[in-house]
Coordinates of C-alpha atoms in Angstrom, one line a residue:
Chain A
X1 CA -39.8 15.0 -46.8
X2 CA -36.2 16.0 -46.8
X3 CA -36.8 18.0 -43.6
X4 CA -38.5 15.0 -42.0
X5 CA -35.5 12.8 -42.9
X6 CA -33.1 15.4 -41.4
X7 CA -35.2 15.5 -38.2
X8 CA -35.2 11.7 -37.9
X9 CA -31.5 11.5 -38.4
X10 CA -30.9 14.2 -35.8
X11 CA -33.1 12.4 -33.3
X12 CA -31.2 9.2 -34.0
X13 CA -27.9 10.9 -33.5
X14 CA -29.1 12.5 -30.3
X15 CA -30.3 9.1 -29.0
X16 CA -26.9 7.5 -29.9
X17 CA -25.0 10.3 -28.3
X18 CA -27.1 10.2 -25.2
X19 CA -26.7 6.4 -25.0
X20 CA -22.9 6.7 -25.3
X21 CA -22.8 9.2 -22.5
X22 CA -25.2 7.2 -20.3
X23 CA -22.9 4.2 -20.5
X24 CA -21.4 3.2 -17.2
X25 CA -18.1 1.6 -17.9
X26 CA -17.0 0.7 -14.4
X27 CA -17.6 -2.6 -12.6
X28 CA -18.9 -2.7 -9.0
X29 CA -15.5 -3.9 -7.8
X30 CA -13.7 -1.0 -9.6
X31 CA -16.2 1.4 -8.1
X32 CA -15.4 0.2 -4.6
X33 CA -11.7 0.4 -5.1
X34 CA -12.0 3.9 -6.5
X35 CA -14.2 4.9 -3.6
X36 CA -11.5 3.9 -1.2
X37 CA -9.0 5.9 -3.2
X38 CA -11.3 8.9 -2.8
X39 CA -11.1 8.3 1.0
X40 CA -7.3 8.0 0.8
X41 CA -7.1 11.4 -0.9
X42 CA -9.5 13.0 1.6
X43 CA -7.3 11.5 4.4
X44 CA -4.3 12.9 2.7
X45 CA -5.8 16.4 2.5
X46 CA -6.7 16.2 6.2
X47 CA -3.1 15.2 7.1
X48 CA -1.9 18.2 5.1
X49 CA -4.3 20.4 7.0
X50 CA -3.0 19.2 10.4
X51 CA 0.5 20.1 9.2
X52 CA -0.6 23.5 7.9
X53 CA -1.5 24.6 11.4
X54 CA 1.4 22.8 13.2
X55 CA 3.7 25.5 14.5
X56 CA 6.5 22.9 14.6
X57 CA 6.9 23.4 10.9
X58 CA 8.5 26.5 9.3
X59 CA 6.3 28.8 7.2
X60 CA 8.1 27.4 4.1
X61 CA 7.2 23.9 5.0
X62 CA 3.6 24.8 5.8
X63 CA 3.3 26.5 2.4
X64 CA 4.7 23.3 0.8
X65 CA 2.0 21.2 2.5
X66 CA -0.6 23.7 1.3
X67 CA 0.5 23.4 -2.3
X68 CA 0.4 19.6 -2.0
X69 CA -3.1 19.8 -0.6
X70 CA -4.2 22.1 -3.4
X71 CA -2.9 19.5 -6.0
X72 CA -5.6 17.1 -4.7
X73 CA -8.5 19.3 -5.8
X74 CA -10.1 19.9 -9.1
X75 CA -8.2 22.6 -11.0
X76 CA -5.5 22.3 -8.3
X77 CA -7.8 24.5 -6.2
X78 CA -7.5 27.4 -8.7
X79 CA -10.1 28.5 -11.1
X80 CA -10.8 26.0 -13.8
X81 CA -12.9 26.1 -17.0
X82 CA -15.7 23.5 -17.4
X83 CA -18.8 23.4 -19.6
X84 CA -18.4 27.0 -20.6
X85 CA -18.0 28.4 -17.1
X86 CA -15.1 29.3 -14.8
X87 CA -15.4 27.4 -11.5
X88 CA -13.5 27.0 -8.3
X89 CA -13.8 24.4 -5.5
X90 CA -15.2 25.5 -2.2
X91 CA -14.8 24.6 1.5
X92 CA -17.6 25.2 4.0
X93 CA -16.5 26.4 7.4
X94 CA -18.6 26.4 10.5
X95 CA -18.1 27.4 14.1
X96 CA -20.3 27.6 17.2
X97 CA -20.5 31.4 17.0
X98 CA -20.7 32.1 13.3
X99 CA -23.1 31.0 10.6
X100 CA -21.8 28.6 7.9
X101 CA -19.5 30.3 5.5
X102 CA -18.2 29.1 2.1
X103 CA -14.6 29.9 0.9
X104 CA -12.6 28.9 -2.1
X105 CA -10.4 26.0 -0.9
X106 CA -7.2 28.0 -1.5
X107 CA -8.3 30.9 0.7
X108 CA -9.3 28.4 3.4
X109 CA -5.8 26.8 3.3
X110 CA -4.1 30.2 3.2
X111 CA -6.1 31.2 6.3
X112 CA -5.1 28.0 8.1
X113 CA -1.4 28.5 7.3
X114 CA -1.6 32.1 8.7
X115 CA -3.7 31.1 11.7
X116 CA -0.8 31.0 14.2
X117 CA 1.0 33.9 12.5
X118 CA -2.0 36.1 13.0
X119 CA -1.8 35.4 16.7
X120 CA -5.4 34.1 17.0
X121 CA -4.0 31.1 18.8
X122 CA -0.6 30.1 20.1
X123 CA -1.1 26.8 18.5
X124 CA -3.8 24.7 17.0
X125 CA -4.5 21.1 16.4
X126 CA -6.8 19.6 13.7
X127 CA -7.5 15.9 13.8
X128 CA -9.8 13.9 11.5
X129 CA -11.3 10.5 11.1
X130 CA -8.7 7.8 10.1
X131 CA -8.9 6.8 6.4
X132 CA -10.1 3.2 7.2
X133 CA -13.0 4.6 9.2
X134 CA -14.2 7.1 6.6
X135 CA -17.6 6.3 5.0
X136 CA -17.7 6.5 1.3
X137 CA -20.9 6.6 -0.8
X138 CA -21.3 4.3 -3.8
X139 CA -19.5 5.8 -6.8
X140 CA -22.3 7.2 -9.0
X141 CA -22.1 7.6 -12.8
X142 CA -23.0 11.2 -13.4
X143 CA -22.6 11.8 -17.1
X144 CA -20.3 10.7 -19.9
X145 CA -17.0 9.8 -18.3
X146 CA -17.7 11.5 -15.0
X147 CA -18.4 9.7 -11.7
X148 CA -19.0 11.1 -8.2
X149 CA -18.9 9.9 -4.6
X150 CA -19.0 11.5 -1.2
X151 CA -16.6 10.8 1.7
X152 CA -17.9 11.5 5.2
X153 CA -15.5 12.3 8.0
X154 CA -15.3 14.2 11.3
X155 CA -12.9 17.1 11.8
X156 CA -11.9 18.2 15.3
X157 CA -10.4 21.6 15.8
X158 CA -8.8 23.0 18.9
X159 CA -7.1 26.4 19.3
X160 CA -4.8 26.9 22.3
X161 CA -3.7 30.1 24.0
X162 CA -1.2 30.1 26.8
X163 CA -1.1 26.3 26.7
X164 CA -4.9 25.9 27.4
X165 CA -7.6 25.0 24.9
X166 CA -9.4 28.3 24.0
X167 CA -11.8 27.0 21.5
X168 CA -12.6 23.4 20.4
X169 CA -15.3 22.0 18.1
X170 CA -16.1 19.0 16.1
X171 CA -17.6 19.2 12.6
X172 CA -19.1 16.6 10.4
X173 CA -18.0 17.1 6.8
X174 CA -18.9 15.6 3.4
X175 CA -16.2 15.8 0.8
X176 CA -17.5 15.5 -2.8
X177 CA -15.1 13.6 -5.0
X178 CA -15.0 13.7 -8.8
X179 CA -13.7 10.8 -10.8
X180 CA -12.9 10.8 -14.5
X181 CA -12.5 7.8 -16.8
X182 CA -10.3 9.0 -19.6
X183 CA -8.5 7.5 -22.6
X184 CA -4.8 6.9 -21.9
X185 CA -3.9 7.4 -25.6
X186 CA -2.9 3.7 -26.0
X187 CA -6.3 2.2 -26.5
X188 CA -6.9 1.8 -22.8
X189 CA -8.4 4.0 -20.1
X190 CA -7.3 5.5 -16.9
X191 CA -8.9 6.9 -13.8
X192 CA -8.3 10.3 -12.2
X193 CA -9.6 11.2 -8.8
X194 CA -10.0 14.7 -7.5
X195 CA -11.5 16.3 -4.4
X196 CA -14.2 18.8 -5.0
X197 CA -16.5 20.9 -2.8
X198 CA -16.6 20.1 0.9
X199 CA -19.8 20.7 2.9
X200 CA -20.0 21.1 6.7
X201 CA -23.1 19.5 8.1
X202 CA -23.0 19.8 11.9
X203 CA -20.8 21.4 14.5
X204 CA -20.7 20.6 18.1
X205 CA -18.7 21.9 21.0
X206 CA -16.0 19.7 22.7
X207 CA -15.7 19.8 26.4
X208 CA -12.1 20.5 27.6
X209 CA -12.4 17.2 29.5
X210 CA -12.5 15.3 26.2
X211 CA -9.0 16.6 25.4
X212 CA -6.3 14.6 27.0
X213 CA -2.6 15.4 26.7
X214 CA -3.2 17.4 23.5
X215 CA -4.9 14.5 21.8
X216 CA -8.2 15.1 20.2
X217 CA -10.7 12.4 20.2
X218 CA -12.5 11.4 17.0
X219 CA -15.7 9.6 17.9
X220 CA -17.1 6.8 15.8
X221 CA -19.6 8.1 13.3
Chain B
X1 CA 33.9 8.9 19.6
X2 CA 33.2 6.2 17.1
X3 CA 30.2 5.2 19.1
X4 CA 29.0 8.8 19.1
X5 CA 29.4 9.0 15.4
X6 CA 27.6 5.7 15.0
X7 CA 24.7 7.1 17.1
X8 CA 24.5 10.3 15.1
X9 CA 24.7 8.7 11.6
X10 CA 23.1 5.4 12.4
X11 CA 24.2 2.0 11.1
X12 CA 24.9 1.1 7.5
X13 CA 22.1 0.2 5.2
X14 CA 20.2 -2.9 6.4
X15 CA 18.2 -5.0 4.0
X16 CA 15.3 -7.4 4.0
X17 CA 16.0 -10.1 1.3
X18 CA 12.9 -11.8 -0.1
X19 CA 13.7 -14.9 -2.0
X20 CA 10.3 -15.9 -3.6
X21 CA 10.1 -19.0 -5.8
X22 CA 6.6 -19.5 -7.1
X23 CA 5.9 -22.1 -9.8
X24 CA 3.4 -20.2 -11.9
X25 CA 4.2 -22.2 -15.1
X26 CA 3.1 -25.6 -13.8
X27 CA 0.4 -27.1 -16.0
X28 CA -1.5 -28.3 -12.9
X29 CA -1.0 -25.6 -10.2
X30 CA 0.3 -22.7 -12.2
X31 CA -3.0 -20.7 -12.3
X32 CA -3.5 -21.1 -8.6
X33 CA 0.1 -20.2 -7.9
X34 CA -0.2 -17.0 -10.0
X35 CA -3.1 -15.9 -7.8
X36 CA -1.2 -16.8 -4.7
X37 CA 1.9 -14.9 -5.8
X38 CA -0.2 -11.8 -6.3
X39 CA -1.9 -12.1 -2.9
X40 CA 1.3 -13.0 -1.1
X41 CA 3.1 -10.0 -2.6
X42 CA 0.4 -7.5 -2.1
X43 CA -0.8 -8.6 1.3
X44 CA 2.4 -9.8 3.0
X45 CA 5.6 -8.8 1.3
X46 CA 4.7 -5.3 0.4
X47 CA 3.0 -4.7 3.8
X48 CA 6.1 -5.9 5.7
X49 CA 8.4 -3.9 3.4
X50 CA 6.3 -0.7 4.0
X51 CA 6.9 -0.9 7.7
X52 CA 10.6 -1.8 7.4
X53 CA 11.2 1.0 4.9
X54 CA 10.0 3.4 7.6
X55 CA 12.7 1.9 9.8
X56 CA 15.4 2.6 7.2
X57 CA 15.5 -0.9 5.8
X58 CA 16.0 -1.5 2.0
X59 CA 13.8 -4.2 0.6
X60 CA 15.5 -6.5 -2.0
X61 CA 12.9 -8.8 -3.6
X62 CA 14.2 -11.7 -5.7
X63 CA 10.8 -12.5 -7.3
X64 CA 11.2 -15.8 -9.2
X65 CA 8.2 -17.1 -11.1
X66 CA 7.6 -18.7 -14.5
X67 CA 10.8 -19.8 -16.1
X68 CA 12.9 -18.3 -13.3
X69 CA 11.7 -21.2 -11.0
X70 CA 14.4 -23.8 -11.6
X71 CA 16.7 -25.9 -9.4
X72 CA 19.7 -24.3 -10.9
X73 CA 18.4 -20.7 -10.4
X74 CA 17.4 -21.5 -6.8
X75 CA 20.9 -22.9 -6.0
X76 CA 22.6 -20.0 -7.6
X77 CA 20.5 -17.3 -5.8
X78 CA 20.8 -19.0 -2.4
X79 CA 24.5 -19.6 -2.8
X80 CA 25.2 -16.1 -4.1
X81 CA 23.2 -14.2 -1.6
X82 CA 25.3 -11.7 0.4
X83 CA 23.9 -10.0 3.5
X84 CA 24.9 -8.1 6.6
X85 CA 24.7 -9.2 10.2
X86 CA 21.5 -7.1 10.8
X87 CA 19.7 -8.2 7.6
X88 CA 16.6 -10.3 7.4
X89 CA 16.1 -13.1 4.9
X90 CA 12.7 -14.6 4.0
X91 CA 12.5 -17.5 1.6
X92 CA 9.0 -18.6 0.4
X93 CA 8.5 -21.4 -2.0
X94 CA 5.1 -22.4 -3.6
X95 CA 5.0 -25.4 -5.9
X96 CA 5.3 -29.1 -6.1
X97 CA 7.3 -31.1 -3.6
X98 CA 7.7 -34.4 -2.0
X99 CA 9.6 -36.6 0.3
X100 CA 12.2 -39.2 -0.6
X101 CA 11.2 -42.3 1.3
X102 CA 14.9 -43.1 1.9
X103 CA 15.7 -39.7 3.3
X104 CA 15.4 -39.5 7.1
X105 CA 14.7 -35.7 7.2
X106 CA 11.1 -34.8 8.0
X107 CA 11.4 -31.7 5.8
X108 CA 10.2 -31.9 2.1
X109 CA 12.2 -31.5 -1.1
X110 CA 11.0 -28.9 -3.5
X111 CA 10.5 -29.6 -7.2
X112 CA 11.5 -26.0 -8.2
X113 CA 9.8 -26.3 -11.6
X114 CA 11.4 -29.7 -12.3
X115 CA 9.6 -33.1 -12.8
X116 CA 10.7 -34.5 -9.5
X117 CA 11.8 -33.1 -6.1
X118 CA 15.3 -31.5 -6.5
X119 CA 16.1 -29.2 -3.7
X120 CA 15.7 -30.1 0.0
X121 CA 14.0 -27.3 2.0
X122 CA 16.5 -28.0 4.8
X123 CA 19.4 -27.4 2.5
X124 CA 18.1 -24.0 1.6
X125 CA 17.5 -23.1 5.2
X126 CA 21.0 -24.3 6.4
X127 CA 22.6 -22.5 3.5
X128 CA 20.7 -19.2 4.2
X129 CA 21.4 -19.6 8.0
X130 CA 25.2 -19.7 7.2
X131 CA 24.9 -16.2 5.7
X132 CA 24.6 -15.0 9.4
X133 CA 21.8 -12.6 8.9
X134 CA 20.0 -11.5 12.1
X135 CA 16.8 -13.4 11.2
X136 CA 16.3 -16.1 8.6
X137 CA 12.8 -17.5 7.8
X138 CA 12.4 -20.4 5.3
X139 CA 9.0 -21.4 4.3
X140 CA 8.1 -24.2 1.9
X141 CA 4.6 -24.6 0.7
X142 CA 4.6 -28.0 -1.0
X143 CA 3.6 -31.6 -0.5
X144 CA 5.5 -33.7 1.9
X145 CA 4.1 -36.9 0.6
X146 CA 6.3 -39.6 -0.9
X147 CA 7.0 -38.6 -4.5
X148 CA 3.5 -37.4 -5.2
X149 CA 1.6 -34.2 -5.6
X150 CA -1.8 -32.7 -5.8
X151 CA -3.0 -31.8 -9.3
X152 CA -5.0 -28.6 -9.2
X153 CA -6.8 -27.0 -12.1
X154 CA -7.8 -23.4 -12.1
X155 CA -8.1 -20.3 -10.0
X156 CA -10.6 -17.7 -9.1
X157 CA -10.2 -14.1 -7.9
X158 CA -9.1 -13.5 -4.3
X159 CA -11.9 -11.9 -2.3
X160 CA -12.4 -8.2 -2.0
X161 CA -10.1 -6.4 0.3
X162 CA -10.7 -2.7 0.0
X163 CA -8.7 -1.5 3.0
X164 CA -5.5 -3.4 3.5
X165 CA -3.3 -0.9 1.7
X166 CA -3.8 0.8 5.0
X167 CA -1.5 -0.6 7.7
X168 CA -2.9 -0.1 11.2
X169 CA -0.8 1.0 14.2
X170 CA -0.8 -2.4 16.0
X171 CA 0.3 -4.2 12.8
X172 CA 3.1 -1.7 12.2
X173 CA 4.4 -2.3 15.8
X174 CA 4.1 -6.1 15.6
X175 CA 5.9 -6.3 12.2
X176 CA 8.7 -4.1 13.8
X177 CA 8.8 -6.3 16.8
X178 CA 8.9 -9.7 15.0
X179 CA 11.2 -8.7 12.1
X180 CA 13.5 -6.2 13.9
X181 CA 13.6 -7.4 17.5
X182 CA 14.4 -11.1 17.0
X183 CA 17.5 -13.0 16.2
X184 CA 17.6 -16.5 14.9
X185 CA 15.9 -18.7 12.4
X186 CA 12.6 -20.3 11.5
X187 CA 12.0 -23.3 9.2
X188 CA 8.4 -24.0 8.3
X189 CA 6.5 -26.1 5.9
X190 CA 2.9 -26.7 5.0
X191 CA 2.6 -30.4 5.6
X192 CA 4.0 -33.2 7.8
X193 CA 5.8 -36.3 6.3
X194 CA 3.5 -38.4 4.1
X195 CA 0.9 -35.6 3.8
X196 CA 0.0 -33.7 0.7
X197 CA -0.5 -29.9 0.6
X198 CA -3.9 -29.2 -0.8
X199 CA -6.1 -26.4 -1.9
X200 CA -9.0 -24.4 -0.5
X201 CA -12.0 -24.8 -2.8
X202 CA -14.9 -22.3 -3.3
X203 CA -17.8 -23.5 -5.4
X204 CA -15.8 -26.6 -6.5
X205 CA -13.0 -24.4 -7.8
X206 CA -9.5 -24.2 -6.2
X207 CA -9.1 -20.7 -4.7
X208 CA -5.5 -20.7 -3.3
X209 CA -3.3 -23.3 -1.7
X210 CA -4.7 -23.8 1.8
X211 CA -1.4 -23.0 3.7
X212 CA -0.8 -19.7 1.9
X213 CA -4.5 -18.7 2.2
X214 CA -4.4 -19.3 6.0
X215 CA -0.9 -17.7 6.2
X216 CA -2.2 -14.4 4.8
X217 CA -5.4 -14.6 6.8
X218 CA -3.5 -15.2 10.1
X219 CA -0.9 -12.5 9.1
X220 CA -3.7 -9.9 8.7
X221 CA -5.4 -10.8 12.0
X222 CA -2.7 -12.1 14.4
X223 CA -0.3 -9.3 13.5
X224 CA -2.7 -6.8 15.0
X225 CA -1.8 -8.1 18.5
X226 CA 1.5 -6.7 19.7
X227 CA 2.0 -9.7 22.1
X228 CA 2.5 -12.0 19.2
X229 CA 5.7 -14.0 18.9
X230 CA 7.1 -16.1 16.0
X231 CA 6.4 -19.2 18.0
X232 CA 2.8 -18.2 18.7
X233 CA 2.2 -17.2 15.1
X234 CA 3.5 -20.5 13.6
X235 CA 1.7 -22.5 16.3
X236 CA -1.6 -20.8 15.6
X237 CA -1.0 -21.0 11.8
X238 CA -0.4 -24.8 12.1
X239 CA -3.5 -25.3 14.2
X240 CA -5.6 -23.2 11.9
X241 CA -4.4 -25.0 8.7
X242 CA -4.9 -28.4 10.3
X243 CA -8.5 -27.5 11.5
X244 CA -9.4 -25.8 8.2
X245 CA -8.1 -28.5 6.0
X246 CA -9.9 -31.3 7.9
X247 CA -13.2 -30.2 6.3
X248 CA -13.4 -32.2 3.0
X249 CA -16.0 -29.8 1.7
X250 CA -13.4 -27.0 1.8
X251 CA -10.1 -28.6 1.1
X252 CA -8.9 -31.6 -0.9
X253 CA -6.2 -32.7 1.6
X254 CA -5.8 -32.7 5.3
X255 CA -2.4 -31.3 6.2
X256 CA -0.5 -30.6 9.5
X257 CA 2.1 -27.9 9.0
X258 CA 5.4 -28.1 10.9
X259 CA 7.9 -25.5 12.1
X260 CA 11.1 -25.1 14.1
X261 CA 11.8 -21.7 15.5
X262 CA 15.1 -20.8 17.2
X263 CA 14.6 -17.1 18.0
X264 CA 15.5 -14.8 20.8
X265 CA 14.3 -11.4 21.5
X266 CA 16.8 -8.6 21.1
X267 CA 16.7 -4.8 21.3
X268 CA 16.1 -3.1 17.9
X269 CA 19.4 -1.8 16.5
X270 CA 20.0 1.8 15.6
X271 CA 17.9 3.0 12.6
X272 CA 20.2 2.4 9.6
X273 CA 21.3 5.5 7.6
X274 CA 19.5 5.5 4.2
X275 CA 22.2 5.7 1.6
X276 CA 21.6 7.9 -1.4
X277 CA 20.0 5.7 -4.1
X278 CA 21.5 5.0 -7.5
X279 CA 20.5 7.0 -10.5
X280 CA 17.6 5.5 -12.6
X281 CA 18.9 3.9 -15.8
X282 CA 15.9 3.0 -18.0
X283 CA 17.9 0.7 -20.2
X284 CA 18.8 -1.6 -17.2
X285 CA 16.9 -4.8 -16.6
X286 CA 13.2 -4.2 -15.7
X287 CA 13.6 -5.5 -12.2
X288 CA 16.6 -3.3 -11.6
X289 CA 14.8 -0.2 -12.9
X290 CA 11.8 -0.9 -10.6
X291 CA 14.1 -1.4 -7.6
X292 CA 16.0 1.8 -8.3
X293 CA 12.8 3.8 -8.7
X294 CA 11.6 2.2 -5.4
X295 CA 14.8 3.2 -3.6
X296 CA 14.6 6.8 -5.0
X297 CA 11.0 7.1 -3.8
X298 CA 11.8 5.7 -0.4
X299 CA 14.5 8.4 -0.1
X300 CA 12.1 11.1 -1.1
X301 CA 9.4 10.0 1.4
X302 CA 11.9 9.4 4.3
X303 CA 11.4 12.6 6.4
X304 CA 13.1 10.9 9.4
X305 CA 16.4 10.7 7.7
X306 CA 16.4 13.4 5.1
X307 CA 15.7 17.1 5.4
X308 CA 13.0 18.8 3.3
X309 CA 15.7 20.4 1.1
X310 CA 17.4 17.1 0.5
X311 CA 14.2 15.4 -0.4
X312 CA 13.2 18.3 -2.6
X313 CA 16.5 18.2 -4.5
X314 CA 16.2 14.4 -4.9
X315 CA 12.7 14.8 -6.1
X316 CA 13.8 17.4 -8.8
X317 CA 16.5 15.0 -9.8
X318 CA 14.1 12.1 -10.2
X319 CA 11.9 14.2 -12.5
X320 CA 14.7 14.3 -15.0
X321 CA 14.3 10.5 -15.6
X322 CA 10.7 11.0 -16.6
X323 CA 9.3 12.6 -19.8
X324 CA 7.6 16.0 -19.3
X325 CA 4.1 14.5 -19.6
X326 CA 4.9 11.3 -17.7
X327 CA 2.1 9.9 -15.5
X328 CA 2.0 7.7 -12.5
X329 CA -0.9 5.2 -12.4
X330 CA -1.9 4.0 -9.0
X331 CA -3.4 0.5 -8.8
X332 CA -5.6 -1.3 -6.2
X333 CA -4.1 -3.9 -3.9
X334 CA -6.4 -6.6 -5.3
X335 CA -7.9 -6.9 -8.7
X336 CA -5.2 -4.8 -10.3
X337 CA -7.5 -1.9 -11.1
X338 CA -6.2 1.5 -11.9
X339 CA -7.7 3.8 -9.2
X340 CA -5.9 7.1 -9.9
X341 CA -3.5 8.8 -12.2
X342 CA -1.3 11.8 -11.5
X343 CA 1.3 13.8 -13.4
X344 CA 4.8 13.0 -12.2
X345 CA 5.4 16.4 -10.7
X346 CA 2.2 16.3 -8.6
X347 CA 2.9 12.7 -7.6
X348 CA 6.5 13.4 -6.4
X349 CA 5.3 16.4 -4.4
X350 CA 2.6 14.3 -2.8
X351 CA 4.9 11.4 -1.8
X352 CA 7.5 13.8 -0.5
X353 CA 5.1 15.6 1.8
X354 CA 2.5 12.9 2.5
X355 CA 3.3 11.9 6.0
X356 CA 0.9 9.0 5.9
X357 CA 2.2 7.2 2.8
X358 CA 4.5 4.4 4.0
X359 CA 5.7 2.9 0.8
X360 CA 5.4 3.1 -2.9
X361 CA 5.9 -0.2 -4.8
X362 CA 6.5 0.3 -8.6
X363 CA 5.6 -2.8 -10.5
X364 CA 5.7 -1.8 -14.2
X365 CA 6.7 1.1 -16.5
X366 CA 6.8 2.3 -20.1
X367 CA 9.8 4.2 -21.4
X368 CA 10.5 6.1 -24.6
X369 CA 13.7 7.8 -25.6
X370 CA 15.4 6.8 -22.3
X371 CA 12.7 8.5 -20.2
X372 CA 9.9 6.9 -18.3
X373 CA 6.5 7.9 -19.7
X374 CA 4.2 5.8 -17.5
X375 CA 4.9 4.3 -14.1
X376 CA 2.5 1.8 -12.4
X377 CA 2.6 1.6 -8.6
X378 CA 0.8 0.3 -5.6
X379 CA 0.7 2.4 -2.4
X380 CA 0.7 1.5 1.3
X381 CA -0.6 3.9 3.9
X382 CA -0.2 4.0 7.6
X383 CA -2.5 4.7 10.5
X384 CA -1.5 8.1 12.0
X385 CA -1.2 7.0 15.6

């Protein structure tokens, strides 16, 4: 009898615990605003990326931009401990001639900063969808205080050698964003938005005729 | 030589002075005016400031609402305002008003929180014009009927706008053109003599005052056209308000706004040199603390005036005014929802390096032991090109 009571109490506790963590505390309006914030952060990262490959900036400045970009990610793009595991956020990279590869974000950024230095290209330009044009999925309650959404954008890359475009492509990317609703310590709550893994979905070649005066065209999605 | 030095270092600090008087305490229209104040600030004042900050201007917002709306305070602020020859002044009043039947002027008198009309809109305009700023705009949103006003009851939320914290390229250019490449003055009001200024109703509830509602709508659409002039803006605004308010299912008063614009186009003057901002003193008045933080942030984000090293040094200096675990909470433009929170060091690095963040508008803070622990802000982003 005592064992049965204990089991019932445990089941009750599990149900209560589960309910607490299944609770969605955000209104639809809040979710929309937070989704736009995720797009702003994705746009901010893209802007940093365009600076990281801009030979007009010194190496010190490009590294500064890299650190700012890393700050936007979960664990500041370093390893972080979650649910008993060490994790790191990843960025998928595609090109026309190589299969899709996945790198830790920080390695991807380091490779971008060193792109010109390594002499692969004389200069490179990376352009992405404007923030207002980015598509954001509905913010989804995942578990407990965690929410998720995906920001879709197009990234255009062009590497130049001797003033002429050597290689250009356009990749569709989906940035996963993690949102935490946490206690602010004063009886209220606050939101934290982080960028997470980024998936590349499709890469297409850009014709040199699409590139005018060094500007890269971002088509409507 | 002097001209060369002027060209190198730019002109002295130039300011945009906002004199906002919004009667949020009125028992009839207070609730509607609270909403209008929030929309006007987030959708107009902050957007214009974001563009002008990029051009080296310093926004000075005299935000008068609640008990600060009084005839005495208005007279004092208008009389005491000091400005430079390249400054911009924008006065915007929202509240009760009326017209003295014995007064020949066609412009209304504003109640300014009093029981009867006290301050002529024209007096404010003439007084502000005498300050000799480059551009003076005076707008009065009130009844122009003879000693009467519209009682309004409650307000509802302004509609969703999830994207306006993002200022498009055309809008940036039009704001620059209209605010920085014009000299003269504009006087505008929401209704003609003997007309009341009413309210736009949704589902039988007053939403915002009709004039300010259409003003913001027109600002957000017409300012995307770089051919816009002040004359064409106020003409279209007048026509739109008149047409919109003629529908009794939407509005409780038909009104015909008036304006007088005496402006000439000029070349934009040299970008002013941004002076090093004052140190943040947390025991100062709240409005002063917020203004100082805003000036410090503008200095840190201004890559056109200040080198990376200078901005980095300033950024490190600002950190000292915050507690070690201080947080910056970012809020949505509408609805006042917290949408993100960052530690102060991460936040300062981001605004220093952003490149797409035009302006940060702090609107509240908590402090403890002389240091800021929580700062609440709204952010305005720009289109890249």
